[in-house]
């Protein structure tokens, strides 16, 4: 039986908090359904010091997490198309990647699933093409993690437009560690018309400090995000 409800998490840029939001969304799914699953289709920068994003999600998800998988991983800390070329081997086509993600969504018995993309929404797959193109046919609701930094308004709106133009149903946009003085969430809310679907969280502690406190503090926020993608 397929995961009945799956959300795909995109970022407006790299290092905006996609994995933190994915972990928090998994926690919200566990609170709501009791079980959940996580997938990272493309992962780079995996080495002895960094086990990958799935490892962080697994660490904080606690009981109830089912599958916690990575489809393709490369050691180089670079874009997937660069990392894949550097390491050689077979490079999955975008069609193969989309089929694998779709198959993962159909497999398993978890009632809720999260697919976390890599980098920004138009960051390339291993083929060099924008990943949003590869995932456009999945027909699942999307969460966009906005860029809370100075300059993040334009970056976040460009990402939102790119997803909407490709047919994604963007239910929520969330800014991690948003500084209200910059006005990022306010500006994005006004343009997108998402209203309460544009949310902000307090800043998380710098890794590798524990995230348990941040996950607890933002639980209500991500419960709302979880409800929005159902």
Short mmCIF file of C-alpha atoms in Angstrom, two decimals:
data_model
loop_
_atom_site.label_atom_id
_atom_site.label_comp_id
_atom_site.label_asym_id
_atom_site.label_seq_id
_atom_site.Cartn_x
_atom_site.Cartn_y
_atom_site.Cartn_z
CA UNK A 1 0.00 0.00 0.00
CA UNK A 2 1.34 3.45 -0.90
CA UNK A 3 1.96 6.23 1.55
CA UNK A 4 -1.46 7.85 1.26
CA UNK A 5 -0.17 11.36 1.83
CA UNK A 6 3.22 12.51 0.57
CA UNK A 7 4.69 16.02 0.49
CA UNK A 8 7.74 17.16 -1.46
CA UNK A 9 10.05 19.72 0.15
CA UNK A 10 11.86 22.24 -2.07
CA UNK A 11 14.24 25.02 -1.13
CA UNK A 12 14.57 28.53 -2.51
CA UNK A 13 18.31 27.98 -2.25
CA UNK A 14 20.81 25.69 -0.62
CA UNK A 15 21.38 25.96 3.15
CA UNK A 16 17.95 27.41 3.90
CA UNK A 17 16.80 24.64 6.26
CA UNK A 18 15.18 21.97 4.08
CA UNK A 19 16.41 19.08 6.18
CA UNK A 20 15.37 20.74 9.44
CA UNK A 21 11.92 21.37 7.98
CA UNK A 22 11.74 17.82 6.65
CA UNK A 23 12.60 16.43 10.09
CA UNK A 24 10.04 18.72 11.72
CA UNK A 25 7.41 17.74 9.15
CA UNK A 26 8.14 14.06 9.78
CA UNK A 27 7.66 14.70 13.51
CA UNK A 28 4.34 16.38 12.76
CA UNK A 29 3.31 13.41 10.64
CA UNK A 30 4.20 11.05 13.47
CA UNK A 31 2.10 13.06 15.90
CA UNK A 32 -0.84 12.96 13.52
CA UNK A 33 -0.60 9.45 12.05
CA UNK A 34 1.79 7.47 14.24
CA UNK A 35 3.99 6.42 11.31
CA UNK A 36 5.87 8.26 8.56
CA UNK A 37 8.55 7.75 5.91
CA UNK A 38 11.34 9.92 4.48
CA UNK A 39 13.16 9.93 1.14
CA UNK A 40 16.17 11.89 -0.11
CA UNK A 41 16.42 11.12 -3.85
CA UNK A 42 19.78 12.87 -4.41
CA UNK A 43 22.46 13.46 -1.76
CA UNK A 44 25.95 14.89 -2.12
CA UNK A 45 28.70 15.53 0.40
CA UNK A 46 28.45 12.14 2.10
CA UNK A 47 31.66 11.14 3.85
CA UNK A 48 32.96 9.88 7.18
CA UNK A 49 31.99 13.16 8.87
CA UNK A 50 28.58 13.61 7.23
CA UNK A 51 26.27 10.62 6.97
CA UNK A 52 23.69 12.52 4.95
CA UNK A 53 20.35 14.19 5.56
CA UNK A 54 18.49 10.92 6.09
CA UNK A 55 20.70 10.22 9.11
CA UNK A 56 19.71 13.53 10.72
CA UNK A 57 16.02 12.87 10.10
CA UNK A 58 16.34 9.37 11.53
CA UNK A 59 18.14 10.68 14.60
CA UNK A 60 15.34 13.06 15.55
CA UNK A 61 12.25 11.27 14.25
CA UNK A 62 12.13 8.80 17.15
CA UNK A 63 9.66 5.92 17.24
CA UNK A 64 7.27 5.52 14.36
CA UNK A 65 9.64 6.32 11.50
CA UNK A 66 9.38 3.66 8.84
CA UNK A 67 11.50 3.88 5.72
CA UNK A 68 14.27 6.49 5.78
CA UNK A 69 16.00 6.17 2.44
CA UNK A 70 18.47 7.80 0.05
CA UNK A 71 18.33 6.79 -3.61
CA UNK A 72 21.64 8.19 -4.91
CA UNK A 73 24.57 9.57 -2.93
CA UNK A 74 27.98 10.95 -3.89
CA UNK A 75 30.92 11.93 -1.73
CA UNK A 76 31.76 15.24 -3.40
CA UNK A 77 30.22 18.31 -1.79
CA UNK A 78 28.96 19.71 -5.07
CA UNK A 79 25.90 19.85 -7.28
CA UNK A 80 24.64 16.34 -8.18
CA UNK A 81 25.64 16.66 -11.84
CA UNK A 82 29.19 17.61 -10.87
CA UNK A 83 29.49 15.00 -8.11
CA UNK A 84 28.14 12.25 -10.38
CA UNK A 85 30.64 13.07 -13.14
CA UNK A 86 33.54 13.18 -10.71
CA UNK A 87 32.79 9.75 -9.28
CA UNK A 88 31.85 8.04 -12.53
CA UNK A 89 29.44 5.16 -12.74
CA UNK A 90 25.97 5.10 -14.20
CA UNK A 91 24.07 8.37 -14.02
CA UNK A 92 20.31 7.95 -13.56
CA UNK A 93 18.18 9.67 -16.17
CA UNK A 94 15.52 12.08 -14.98
CA UNK A 95 12.85 9.61 -16.07
CA UNK A 96 14.50 6.84 -14.05
CA UNK A 97 14.77 9.15 -11.05
CA UNK A 98 11.10 10.12 -11.23
CA UNK A 99 10.05 6.47 -11.57
CA UNK A 100 12.15 5.54 -8.55
CA UNK A 101 10.60 8.28 -6.43
CA UNK A 102 7.11 7.38 -7.62
CA UNK A 103 7.79 3.72 -6.85
CA UNK A 104 9.02 4.62 -3.37
CA UNK A 105 5.81 6.58 -2.78
CA UNK A 106 3.70 3.57 -3.79
CA UNK A 107 5.69 1.12 -1.67
CA UNK A 108 5.52 0.79 2.09
CA UNK A 109 2.58 1.14 4.44
CA UNK A 110 3.33 4.48 6.11
CA UNK A 111 0.33 6.85 6.02
CA UNK A 112 2.55 9.92 5.58
CA UNK A 113 5.75 10.56 3.64
CA UNK A 114 8.21 13.37 2.97
CA UNK A 115 10.46 13.65 -0.09
CA UNK A 116 13.30 16.15 0.40
CA UNK A 117 14.92 17.57 -2.73
CA UNK A 118 18.50 18.84 -3.05
CA UNK A 119 19.68 22.44 -3.09
CA UNK A 120 17.34 24.98 -4.66
CA UNK A 121 14.24 24.03 -6.60
CA UNK A 122 16.01 24.48 -9.96
CA UNK A 123 19.25 22.87 -8.83
CA UNK A 124 20.19 20.12 -11.27
CA UNK A 125 19.70 16.41 -11.05
CA UNK A 126 22.62 14.15 -11.95
CA UNK A 127 21.84 14.82 -15.63
CA UNK A 128 22.23 18.57 -15.25
CA UNK A 129 18.55 19.35 -15.79
CA UNK A 130 16.45 21.24 -13.17
CA UNK A 131 15.14 18.84 -10.55
CA UNK A 132 11.75 20.57 -10.52
CA UNK A 133 11.31 19.34 -14.09
CA UNK A 134 12.13 15.77 -13.07
CA UNK A 135 9.61 15.75 -10.22
CA UNK A 136 6.85 17.74 -11.93
CA UNK A 137 4.77 14.67 -12.73
CA UNK A 138 4.62 13.30 -9.18
CA UNK A 139 1.34 15.10 -8.39
CA UNK A 140 2.03 15.70 -4.69
CA UNK A 141 1.66 18.91 -2.65
CA UNK A 142 4.81 20.95 -2.15
CA UNK A 143 6.38 22.83 0.75
CA UNK A 144 8.86 25.56 -0.17
CA UNK A 145 11.51 26.54 2.36
CA UNK A 146 12.15 30.21 1.69
CA UNK A 147 15.42 32.09 2.04
CA UNK A 148 15.28 34.09 5.29
CA UNK A 149 18.47 36.01 4.55
CA UNK A 150 18.85 39.50 3.11
CA UNK A 151 18.04 39.16 -0.59
CA UNK A 152 15.82 36.19 0.12
CA UNK A 153 12.59 37.86 -1.02
CA UNK A 154 13.49 37.74 -4.70
CA UNK A 155 15.06 34.29 -4.37
CA UNK A 156 11.99 32.89 -2.62
CA UNK A 157 9.52 34.42 -5.07
CA UNK A 158 11.51 33.16 -8.05
CA UNK A 159 11.46 29.66 -6.57
CA UNK A 160 7.72 29.85 -5.91
CA UNK A 161 7.04 31.04 -9.47
CA UNK A 162 9.25 28.29 -10.90
CA UNK A 163 7.31 25.63 -9.01
CA UNK A 164 3.87 27.06 -9.81
CA UNK A 165 4.74 27.32 -13.52
CA UNK A 166 5.62 23.62 -13.47
CA UNK A 167 2.28 22.71 -11.97
CA UNK A 168 3.28 22.20 -8.34
CA UNK A 169 0.65 22.89 -5.72
CA UNK A 170 2.69 24.90 -3.22
CA UNK A 171 0.69 24.73 0.00
CA UNK A 172 3.13 26.43 2.38
CA UNK A 173 6.25 28.57 2.35
CA UNK A 174 8.29 28.59 5.55
CA UNK A 175 11.20 30.77 6.57
CA UNK A 176 13.60 29.22 9.08
CA UNK A 177 15.12 31.75 11.45
CA UNK A 178 13.21 34.59 9.83
CA UNK A 179 14.21 38.12 10.84
CA UNK A 180 10.98 40.13 10.85
CA UNK A 181 12.98 43.31 10.29
CA UNK A 182 13.94 42.08 6.81
CA UNK A 183 10.29 41.58 5.89
CA UNK A 184 10.85 38.43 3.82
CA UNK A 185 7.78 36.52 4.96
CA UNK A 186 5.61 39.64 4.80
CA UNK A 187 6.62 40.41 1.20
CA UNK A 188 6.25 36.82 0.02
CA UNK A 189 2.85 36.53 1.69
CA UNK A 190 1.61 39.64 -0.13
CA UNK A 191 2.69 38.42 -3.57
CA UNK A 192 1.75 34.75 -3.34
CA UNK A 193 -1.61 35.22 -1.66
CA UNK A 194 -0.94 32.20 0.54
CA UNK A 195 -1.92 34.07 3.70
CA UNK A 196 -1.39 31.87 6.75
CA UNK A 197 0.41 29.40 4.49
CA UNK A 198 3.52 31.59 4.75
CA UNK A 199 5.11 30.87 8.13
CA UNK A 200 8.27 31.71 10.06
CA UNK A 201 10.22 29.91 12.76
CA UNK A 202 12.82 30.92 15.27
CA UNK A 203 16.41 30.24 14.33
CA UNK A 204 17.65 26.72 15.12
CA UNK A 205 20.84 26.14 17.08
CA UNK A 206 23.94 25.64 14.92
CA UNK A 207 24.70 22.02 14.17
CA UNK A 208 25.93 19.78 15.70
CA UNK A 209 24.08 21.15 18.73
CA UNK A 210 20.93 19.13 19.58
CA UNK A 211 17.77 20.11 17.73
CA UNK A 212 15.27 18.66 20.19
CA UNK A 213 14.42 22.03 21.72
CA UNK A 214 13.91 23.67 18.32
CA UNK A 215 11.71 20.80 17.14
CA UNK A 216 9.57 21.13 20.25
CA UNK A 217 9.36 24.91 19.95
CA UNK A 218 8.26 24.74 16.32
CA UNK A 219 5.87 21.79 16.71
CA UNK A 220 2.71 23.89 16.42
CA UNK A 221 4.03 25.56 13.27
CA UNK A 222 4.80 22.25 11.57
CA UNK A 223 1.54 20.71 12.69
CA UNK A 224 -0.08 23.49 10.63
CA UNK A 225 2.24 22.79 7.70
CA UNK A 226 1.44 19.08 7.91
CA UNK A 227 -2.28 19.84 7.85
CA UNK A 228 -1.79 22.08 4.81
CA UNK A 229 -0.27 19.30 2.68
CA UNK A 230 -2.90 16.67 3.43
#
